[in-house]
Amino acid sequence: MAEKIRKIAVLTSGGDAPGMNAAIRASVRHADSNGLAVCGFRRGYCGILEDDYVPLDRRSVSNIVGAGGTFLMTDRSPEFNLPEGRQKAAEVLRSHDVDALIVIGGDGSLRGALDLYNDTGIPVVGIPGTIDNDLAYTDFTLGFDTAVNTVLWAINSLRDTMNSHNKVTFVEVMGRRCGDIALHAGLSGGAEYILVPEVPFDLRTIADDILGSVKLGKKSNLIVVAEGAGKMEDLCREFAEYTGLTPRQTRLGFIQRGGSPTYRDRLLACRFGIRAVDLLLAGKGGYAVGVRGTEIIEMPIAEAVAMKKTIDLDLYRQASSLI
Ligand code: ADP
């Protein structure tokens, strides 16, 4: 029987994502509702190692549910990758009487959480927070929905000006090695082509098709490029060589990481935070929470991070049939 916990800590780590604040709030308030003391550490694992401690209570998370970013801030810590770093982190946590930890972050942050749990036995639960949606064990990560909606807003604006100028436009979106942002925003934004790292493509064929459609009077051709699918500048240069057309290039960049979280991300944040605290109350460390369909799920972090993310090929094919 696991020892009863009395105090938990929360941190956000790695790339920030909309909904992280809402997840901190849910964790803090649900913990408080269950009689636990709560604190935070600023700037992810760096904050533990540098003892950047923040006392938290119900009131300290007021008015953040709709704010993008993370008020606890986030960072990357090379020191935490080392066993000595994690032992030091455990000492700092113990010095504040912290019995358990909630880590909100992406793949790397979850791996760090697992290492801390394995090395020190401190119960840790991970909440998937990244706009990339690059974790295979969960249908959605926190921040993905907001990022896709931000891309959609940008695509709508670009279409207005594309239509007015008869321009082919390449839009580069984030996602690291994952094409989910490109696929979901491209499909729902009516993109003519979606280039993702998971599916090989032939730019020559695409260029020929687009040139043909331009000659027939098609006014707007939008190609959404996932950042992992290739360098946009190179793709545009090749495209120009093939077609003689000069495409416009727009890199949306960090705009995709900000903004007020959507309803879907806020709901997910609330449900993830509550489940994370419930797991710790039940004495379950080393788990990650996620969502499958409409169900909130939990899975040992070791299994969760070992799963290989793939793209939804059916959805990809459906997008291609709607051009
Ligand atoms: P994200 O969580 O967004 O994927 P990173 O991959 O940069 O971001 O990871 C955030 C932090 O998590 C790293 O700076 C490091 O402190 C920790 N981390 C990442 N991978 C590991 C690992 N394999 N073992 C231990 N800690 C890790």
Tab-separated table of C-alpha atoms and ligand atoms in Angstrom:
chain	number	residue	atom	x	y	z
A	1	MET	CA	0.000	0.000	0.000
A	2	ALA	CA	1.490	3.336	-1.079
A	3	GLU	CA	1.983	5.958	1.609
A	4	LYS	CA	-0.674	8.645	1.773
A	5	ILE	CA	0.415	11.848	0.050
A	6	ARG	CA	-0.050	15.241	1.653
A	7	LYS	CA	1.599	17.692	-0.716
A	8	ILE	CA	2.040	17.768	-4.486
A	9	ALA	CA	4.026	20.011	-6.845
A	10	VAL	CA	3.105	21.061	-10.393
A	11	LEU	CA	5.392	22.217	-13.204
A	12	THR	CA	5.281	22.906	-16.942
A	13	SER	CA	8.232	21.774	-19.074
A	14	GLY	CA	9.534	21.861	-22.657
A	15	GLY	CA	7.576	23.770	-25.308
A	16	ASP	CA	4.685	25.832	-23.940
A	17	ALA	CA	1.161	25.142	-25.173
A	18	PRO	CA	-2.234	26.818	-24.777
A	19	GLY	CA	-4.152	25.055	-22.022
A	20	MET	CA	-1.177	24.580	-19.716
A	21	ASN	CA	-2.515	27.278	-17.372
A	22	ALA	CA	-5.926	25.645	-17.310
A	23	ALA	CA	-4.278	22.307	-16.450
A	24	ILE	CA	-2.267	23.886	-13.611
A	25	ARG	CA	-5.460	25.458	-12.290
A	26	ALA	CA	-7.392	22.187	-12.424
A	27	SER	CA	-4.571	20.287	-10.710
A	28	VAL	CA	-4.210	22.885	-7.962
A	29	ARG	CA	-7.906	23.212	-7.244
A	30	HIS	CA	-8.714	19.499	-7.394
A	31	ALA	CA	-5.778	18.782	-5.099
A	32	ASP	CA	-6.948	21.487	-2.705
A	33	SER	CA	-10.504	20.121	-2.811
A	34	ASN	CA	-9.057	16.801	-1.674
A	35	GLY	CA	-7.136	18.243	1.252
A	36	LEU	CA	-3.695	18.280	-0.376
A	37	ALA	CA	-1.220	21.137	-0.114
A	38	VAL	CA	0.082	22.309	-3.509
A	39	CYS	CA	3.108	24.167	-4.779
A	40	GLY	CA	4.739	24.832	-8.137
A	41	PHE	CA	8.226	25.160	-9.534
A	42	ARG	CA	8.920	27.751	-12.216
A	43	ARG	CA	10.647	26.912	-15.524
A	44	GLY	CA	10.166	23.156	-15.555
A	45	TYR	CA	12.861	20.871	-14.197
A	46	CYS	CA	15.264	23.856	-14.074
A	47	GLY	CA	13.035	25.360	-11.395
A	48	ILE	CA	13.312	22.297	-9.171
A	49	LEU	CA	17.093	22.207	-9.535
A	50	GLU	CA	17.346	25.943	-8.784
A	51	ASP	CA	14.740	25.745	-6.024
A	52	ASP	CA	12.472	28.231	-7.788
A	53	TYR	CA	9.576	27.337	-5.506
A	54	VAL	CA	6.079	28.883	-5.738
A	55	PRO	CA	3.463	28.304	-3.041
A	56	LEU	CA	0.079	27.734	-4.711
A	57	ASP	CA	-3.505	27.735	-3.484
A	58	ARG	CA	-6.972	28.089	-5.053
A	59	ARG	CA	-6.630	31.847	-5.355
A	60	SER	CA	-3.182	31.865	-6.952
A	61	VAL	CA	-4.688	30.212	-10.040
A	62	SER	CA	-7.586	32.668	-10.422
A	63	ASN	CA	-8.163	34.206	-13.844
A	64	ILE	CA	-5.734	31.996	-15.757
A	65	VAL	CA	-8.105	29.463	-17.304
A	66	GLY	CA	-8.277	31.449	-20.558
A	67	ALA	CA	-4.668	32.594	-20.751
A	68	GLY	CA	-2.241	31.068	-23.247
A	69	GLY	CA	1.334	30.205	-22.284
A	70	THR	CA	2.109	29.093	-18.745
A	71	PHE	CA	2.331	31.389	-15.741
A	72	LEU	CA	4.753	28.919	-14.147
A	73	MET	CA	6.941	29.437	-17.232
A	74	THR	CA	8.841	26.626	-18.895
A	75	ASP	CA	12.355	25.677	-19.903
A	76	ARG	CA	14.657	22.847	-20.888
A	77	SER	CA	17.172	21.426	-18.421
A	78	PRO	CA	20.186	19.437	-19.669
A	79	GLU	CA	21.172	18.779	-16.021
A	80	PHE	CA	17.929	16.896	-15.406
A	81	ASN	CA	18.886	14.425	-18.151
A	82	LEU	CA	21.615	13.126	-15.834
A	83	PRO	CA	20.958	10.771	-12.870
A	84	GLU	CA	22.815	13.182	-10.530
A	85	GLY	CA	20.488	15.996	-11.641
A	86	ARG	CA	17.450	13.913	-10.844
A	87	GLN	CA	18.842	12.936	-7.397
A	88	LYS	CA	19.359	16.630	-6.686
A	89	ALA	CA	15.794	17.334	-7.846
A	90	ALA	CA	14.484	14.669	-5.453
A	91	GLU	CA	16.383	16.310	-2.574
A	92	VAL	CA	14.841	19.692	-3.363
A	93	LEU	CA	11.354	18.153	-3.576
A	94	ARG	CA	11.878	16.405	-0.210
A	95	SER	CA	13.158	19.619	1.354
A	96	HIS	CA	9.728	21.125	0.629
A	97	ASP	CA	7.902	17.999	1.857
A	98	VAL	CA	6.630	17.371	-1.663
A	99	ASP	CA	5.337	13.785	-1.897
A	100	ALA	CA	4.343	13.707	-5.568
A	101	LEU	CA	4.682	15.671	-8.801
A	102	ILE	CA	2.531	16.552	-11.818
A	103	VAL	CA	4.515	17.308	-14.991
A	104	ILE	CA	2.763	19.068	-17.879
A	105	GLY	CA	4.784	18.838	-21.095
A	106	GLY	CA	5.623	16.941	-24.249
A	107	ASP	CA	7.470	13.732	-25.047
A	108	GLY	CA	10.780	14.833	-23.489
A	109	SER	CA	9.105	16.064	-20.327
A	110	LEU	CA	7.253	12.762	-19.921
A	111	ARG	CA	10.511	10.854	-20.379
A	112	GLY	CA	12.054	13.061	-17.695
A	113	ALA	CA	9.084	12.345	-15.415
A	114	LEU	CA	9.553	8.610	-15.942
A	115	ASP	CA	13.276	8.816	-15.195
A	116	LEU	CA	12.601	10.749	-11.995
A	117	TYR	CA	10.031	8.178	-10.916
A	118	ASN	CA	12.297	5.222	-11.747
A	119	ASP	CA	15.388	6.748	-10.122
A	120	THR	CA	13.850	8.125	-6.945
A	121	GLY	CA	10.455	6.458	-6.445
A	122	ILE	CA	8.750	9.865	-6.182
A	123	PRO	CA	5.267	9.387	-7.667
A	124	VAL	CA	4.985	11.442	-10.860
A	125	VAL	CA	2.034	11.793	-13.243
A	126	GLY	CA	2.392	13.332	-16.699
A	127	ILE	CA	-0.133	15.495	-18.547
A	128	PRO	CA	0.532	15.701	-22.314
A	129	GLY	CA	0.980	19.395	-23.156
A	130	THR	CA	2.309	20.220	-26.617
A	131	ILE	CA	0.789	21.740	-29.732
A	132	ASP	CA	2.480	19.056	-31.866
A	133	ASN	CA	0.102	16.169	-31.035
A	134	ASP	CA	3.113	13.889	-31.412
A	135	LEU	CA	2.338	11.431	-28.601
A	136	ALA	CA	0.905	8.143	-29.866
A	137	TYR	CA	-0.869	6.991	-26.705
A	138	THR	CA	-3.357	9.871	-26.639
A	139	ASP	CA	-5.688	11.042	-29.415
A	140	PHE	CA	-4.983	14.651	-28.519
A	141	THR	CA	-2.435	16.647	-26.564
A	142	LEU	CA	-3.174	19.893	-24.784
A	143	GLY	CA	-2.746	22.897	-27.091
A	144	PHE	CA	-3.186	21.067	-30.386
A	145	ASP	CA	-6.776	22.192	-30.932
A	146	THR	CA	-5.899	25.833	-30.239
A	147	ALA	CA	-2.885	25.679	-32.576
A	148	VAL	CA	-4.976	24.182	-35.387
A	149	ASN	CA	-7.569	26.919	-34.942
A	150	THR	CA	-4.833	29.555	-35.067
A	151	VAL	CA	-3.551	28.057	-38.331
A	152	LEU	CA	-7.104	28.057	-39.699
A	153	TRP	CA	-7.475	31.733	-38.893
A	154	ALA	CA	-4.234	32.409	-40.773
A	155	ILE	CA	-5.289	30.287	-43.755
A	156	ASN	CA	-8.571	32.196	-44.001
A	157	SER	CA	-6.699	35.497	-44.082
A	158	LEU	CA	-4.234	34.209	-46.645
A	159	ARG	CA	-7.034	33.012	-48.907
A	160	ASP	CA	-8.497	36.515	-49.088
A	161	THR	CA	-5.292	37.914	-50.482
A	162	MET	CA	-4.455	34.829	-52.584
A	163	ASN	CA	-7.789	35.082	-54.355
A	164	SER	CA	-7.211	38.756	-55.052
A	165	HIS	CA	-3.794	38.149	-56.600
A	166	ASN	CA	-4.027	34.712	-58.192
A	167	LYS	CA	-1.147	33.478	-56.094
A	168	VAL	CA	0.072	30.015	-55.167
A	169	THR	CA	0.914	30.061	-51.468
A	170	PHE	CA	3.009	27.761	-49.295
A	171	VAL	CA	2.259	27.926	-45.553
A	172	GLU	CA	4.649	26.281	-43.135
A	173	VAL	CA	3.184	25.056	-39.864
A	174	MET	CA	4.770	23.573	-36.738
A	175	GLY	CA	4.686	19.989	-35.475
A	176	ARG	CA	8.346	18.915	-35.414
A	177	ARG	CA	8.384	15.377	-36.923
A	178	CYS	CA	4.598	15.114	-36.735
A	179	GLY	CA	2.233	16.179	-39.525
A	180	ASP	CA	-0.944	16.412	-37.434
A	181	ILE	CA	-1.194	20.215	-37.331
A	182	ALA	CA	-0.706	20.343	-41.115
A	183	LEU	CA	-3.217	17.563	-41.768
A	184	HIS	CA	-5.974	18.834	-39.489
A	185	ALA	CA	-5.598	22.513	-40.407
A	186	GLY	CA	-5.054	21.703	-44.089
A	187	LEU	CA	-8.141	19.501	-44.311
A	188	SER	CA	-10.418	21.874	-42.431
A	189	GLY	CA	-8.945	24.910	-44.194
A	190	GLY	CA	-9.483	23.428	-47.658
A	191	ALA	CA	-5.790	23.299	-48.619
A	192	GLU	CA	-5.076	21.961	-52.096
A	193	TYR	CA	-2.032	20.006	-50.900
A	194	ILE	CA	-0.802	18.926	-47.474
A	195	LEU	CA	2.836	17.907	-47.124
A	196	VAL	CA	3.660	15.893	-44.023
A	197	PRO	CA	6.818	14.024	-42.977
A	198	GLU	CA	4.954	10.713	-42.659
A	199	VAL	CA	3.802	10.513	-46.301
A	200	PRO	CA	6.250	10.716	-49.230
A	201	PHE	CA	5.304	13.238	-51.920
A	202	ASP	CA	6.497	14.125	-55.407
A	203	LEU	CA	6.783	17.888	-55.754
A	204	ARG	CA	7.119	17.615	-59.538
A	205	THR	CA	3.666	15.980	-59.816
A	206	ILE	CA	2.153	18.546	-57.451
A	207	ALA	CA	3.747	21.383	-59.452
A	208	ASP	CA	2.422	19.981	-62.738
A	209	ASP	CA	-1.093	19.645	-61.294
A	210	ILE	CA	-1.066	23.168	-59.922
A	211	LEU	CA	0.277	24.633	-63.176
A	212	GLY	CA	-2.513	22.840	-65.046
A	213	SER	CA	-5.163	24.192	-62.692
A	214	VAL	CA	-3.748	27.735	-62.856
A	215	LYS	CA	-3.930	27.583	-66.668
A	216	LEU	CA	-7.595	26.576	-66.340
A	217	GLY	CA	-8.233	29.695	-64.242
A	218	LYS	CA	-8.012	28.361	-60.664
A	219	LYS	CA	-7.378	31.371	-58.485
A	220	SER	CA	-6.077	29.985	-55.223
A	221	ASN	CA	-3.719	27.116	-54.568
A	222	LEU	CA	-2.700	26.610	-50.985
A	223	ILE	CA	-0.030	24.126	-49.945
A	224	VAL	CA	0.269	23.489	-46.217
A	225	VAL	CA	3.747	22.222	-45.307
A	226	ALA	CA	4.507	20.581	-41.972
A	227	GLU	CA	7.906	21.811	-40.757
A	228	GLY	CA	9.157	18.206	-40.718
A	229	ALA	CA	8.263	17.647	-44.386
A	230	GLY	CA	11.097	19.740	-45.802
A	231	LYS	CA	12.483	23.261	-45.892
A	232	MET	CA	9.836	25.583	-47.277
A	233	GLU	CA	12.414	27.754	-49.074
A	234	ASP	CA	13.779	24.714	-50.931
A	235	LEU	CA	10.307	23.461	-51.816
A	236	CYS	CA	9.332	26.897	-53.157
A	237	ARG	CA	12.549	27.200	-55.174
A	238	GLU	CA	11.975	23.784	-56.751
A	239	PHE	CA	8.321	24.615	-57.388
A	240	ALA	CA	9.324	27.856	-59.134
A	241	GLU	CA	11.835	25.974	-61.306
A	242	TYR	CA	9.200	23.433	-62.359
A	243	THR	CA	6.371	25.891	-63.035
A	244	GLY	CA	7.843	29.335	-63.713
A	245	LEU	CA	5.446	30.637	-61.036
A	246	THR	CA	6.694	32.543	-57.991
A	247	PRO	CA	4.837	31.198	-54.970
A	248	ARG	CA	4.278	33.169	-51.787
A	249	GLN	CA	5.780	31.759	-48.609
A	250	THR	CA	4.363	32.228	-45.120
A	251	ARG	CA	5.897	30.711	-42.025
A	252	LEU	CA	3.428	30.954	-39.172
A	253	GLY	CA	6.051	30.243	-36.520
A	254	PHE	CA	5.472	30.909	-32.849
A	255	ILE	CA	2.072	32.529	-33.420
A	256	GLN	CA	0.868	28.909	-33.311
A	257	ARG	CA	2.120	28.428	-29.768
A	258	GLY	CA	0.209	31.341	-28.258
A	259	GLY	CA	-3.374	32.441	-27.839
A	260	SER	CA	-6.270	31.792	-25.538
A	261	PRO	CA	-7.043	28.056	-25.392
A	262	THR	CA	-10.141	26.848	-27.212
A	263	TYR	CA	-13.079	25.230	-25.442
A	264	ARG	CA	-11.741	21.788	-26.364
A	265	ASP	CA	-8.307	22.468	-24.879
A	266	ARG	CA	-9.778	23.962	-21.711
A	267	LEU	CA	-12.061	20.984	-21.240
A	268	LEU	CA	-9.183	18.591	-21.800
A	269	ALA	CA	-7.018	20.577	-19.363
A	270	CYS	CA	-9.659	20.384	-16.640
A	271	ARG	CA	-10.204	16.653	-17.139
A	272	PHE	CA	-6.459	15.878	-17.362
A	273	GLY	CA	-5.706	17.868	-14.195
A	274	ILE	CA	-8.450	16.143	-12.225
A	275	ARG	CA	-7.388	12.650	-13.378
A	276	ALA	CA	-3.737	13.379	-12.610
A	277	VAL	CA	-4.553	14.309	-9.016
A	278	ASP	CA	-6.903	11.321	-8.649
A	279	LEU	CA	-4.097	8.993	-9.772
A	280	LEU	CA	-1.721	10.402	-7.184
A	281	LEU	CA	-4.402	10.153	-4.491
A	282	ALA	CA	-4.836	6.506	-5.484
A	283	GLY	CA	-1.104	5.964	-4.989
A	284	LYS	CA	-0.388	5.542	-8.705
A	285	GLY	CA	2.915	7.068	-9.818
A	286	GLY	CA	4.630	6.708	-13.184
A	287	TYR	CA	1.457	7.233	-15.220
A	288	ALA	CA	0.534	9.588	-18.047
A	289	VAL	CA	-3.025	10.724	-18.647
A	290	GLY	CA	-4.526	11.012	-22.109
A	291	VAL	CA	-7.760	10.907	-24.068
A	292	ARG	CA	-9.144	8.215	-26.378
A	293	GLY	CA	-12.421	9.073	-28.021
A	294	THR	CA	-14.320	10.827	-25.252
A	295	GLU	CA	-12.667	8.891	-22.404
A	296	ILE	CA	-9.842	10.164	-20.231
A	297	ILE	CA	-7.324	7.339	-19.938
A	298	GLU	CA	-4.149	6.598	-18.018
A	299	MET	CA	-1.163	4.528	-19.076
A	300	PRO	CA	2.239	3.759	-17.540
A	301	ILE	CA	4.568	6.452	-18.911
A	302	ALA	CA	7.032	3.759	-20.027
A	303	GLU	CA	4.402	2.265	-22.323
A	304	ALA	CA	3.073	5.639	-23.430
A	305	VAL	CA	6.440	6.980	-24.628
A	306	ALA	CA	7.379	3.664	-26.260
A	307	MET	CA	4.412	3.863	-28.641
A	308	LYS	CA	5.228	5.083	-32.124
A	309	LYS	CA	3.169	7.977	-33.392
A	310	THR	CA	1.723	7.551	-36.886
A	311	ILE	CA	-0.454	9.828	-38.950
A	312	ASP	CA	-4.112	9.028	-39.617
A	313	LEU	CA	-3.705	7.815	-43.197
A	314	ASP	CA	-7.464	7.526	-43.775
A	315	LEU	CA	-7.870	11.182	-42.896
A	316	TYR	CA	-4.922	12.043	-45.130
A	317	ARG	CA	-6.496	10.213	-48.084
A	318	GLN	CA	-9.832	11.864	-47.401
A	319	ALA	CA	-8.144	15.267	-47.488
A	320	SER	CA	-6.645	14.396	-50.879
A	321	SER	CA	-10.069	13.480	-52.264
A	322	LEU	CA	-11.508	16.882	-51.398
A	323	ILE	CA	-9.203	19.006	-53.556
B	1	ADP	P1	9.020	18.533	-24.641
B	1	ADP	O1	8.589	18.067	-23.296
B	1	ADP	O2	8.187	19.670	-25.144
B	1	ADP	O3	9.151	17.367	-25.615
B	1	ADP	P2	11.936	18.572	-24.377
B	1	ADP	O4	12.115	17.379	-25.234
B	1	ADP	O5	12.850	19.719	-24.601
B	1	ADP	O6	10.461	19.174	-24.469
B	1	ADP	O7	12.077	18.085	-22.858
B	1	ADP	C1	11.962	18.981	-21.781
B	1	ADP	C2	12.916	18.611	-20.680
B	1	ADP	O8	12.607	17.305	-20.205
B	1	ADP	C3	14.388	18.518	-21.077
B	1	ADP	O9	15.057	19.744	-21.051
B	1	ADP	C4	14.947	17.623	-19.981
B	1	ADP	O10	15.150	18.329	-18.785
B	1	ADP	C5	13.804	16.659	-19.770
B	1	ADP	N1	14.032	15.443	-20.572
B	1	ADP	C6	13.816	15.255	-21.885
B	1	ADP	N2	14.147	14.017	-22.276
B	1	ADP	C7	14.594	13.384	-21.168
B	1	ADP	C8	15.074	12.069	-20.895
B	1	ADP	N3	15.161	11.143	-21.859
B	1	ADP	N4	15.448	11.786	-19.640
B	1	ADP	C9	15.353	12.699	-18.647
B	1	ADP	N5	14.891	13.953	-18.836
B	1	ADP	C10	14.513	14.301	-20.069
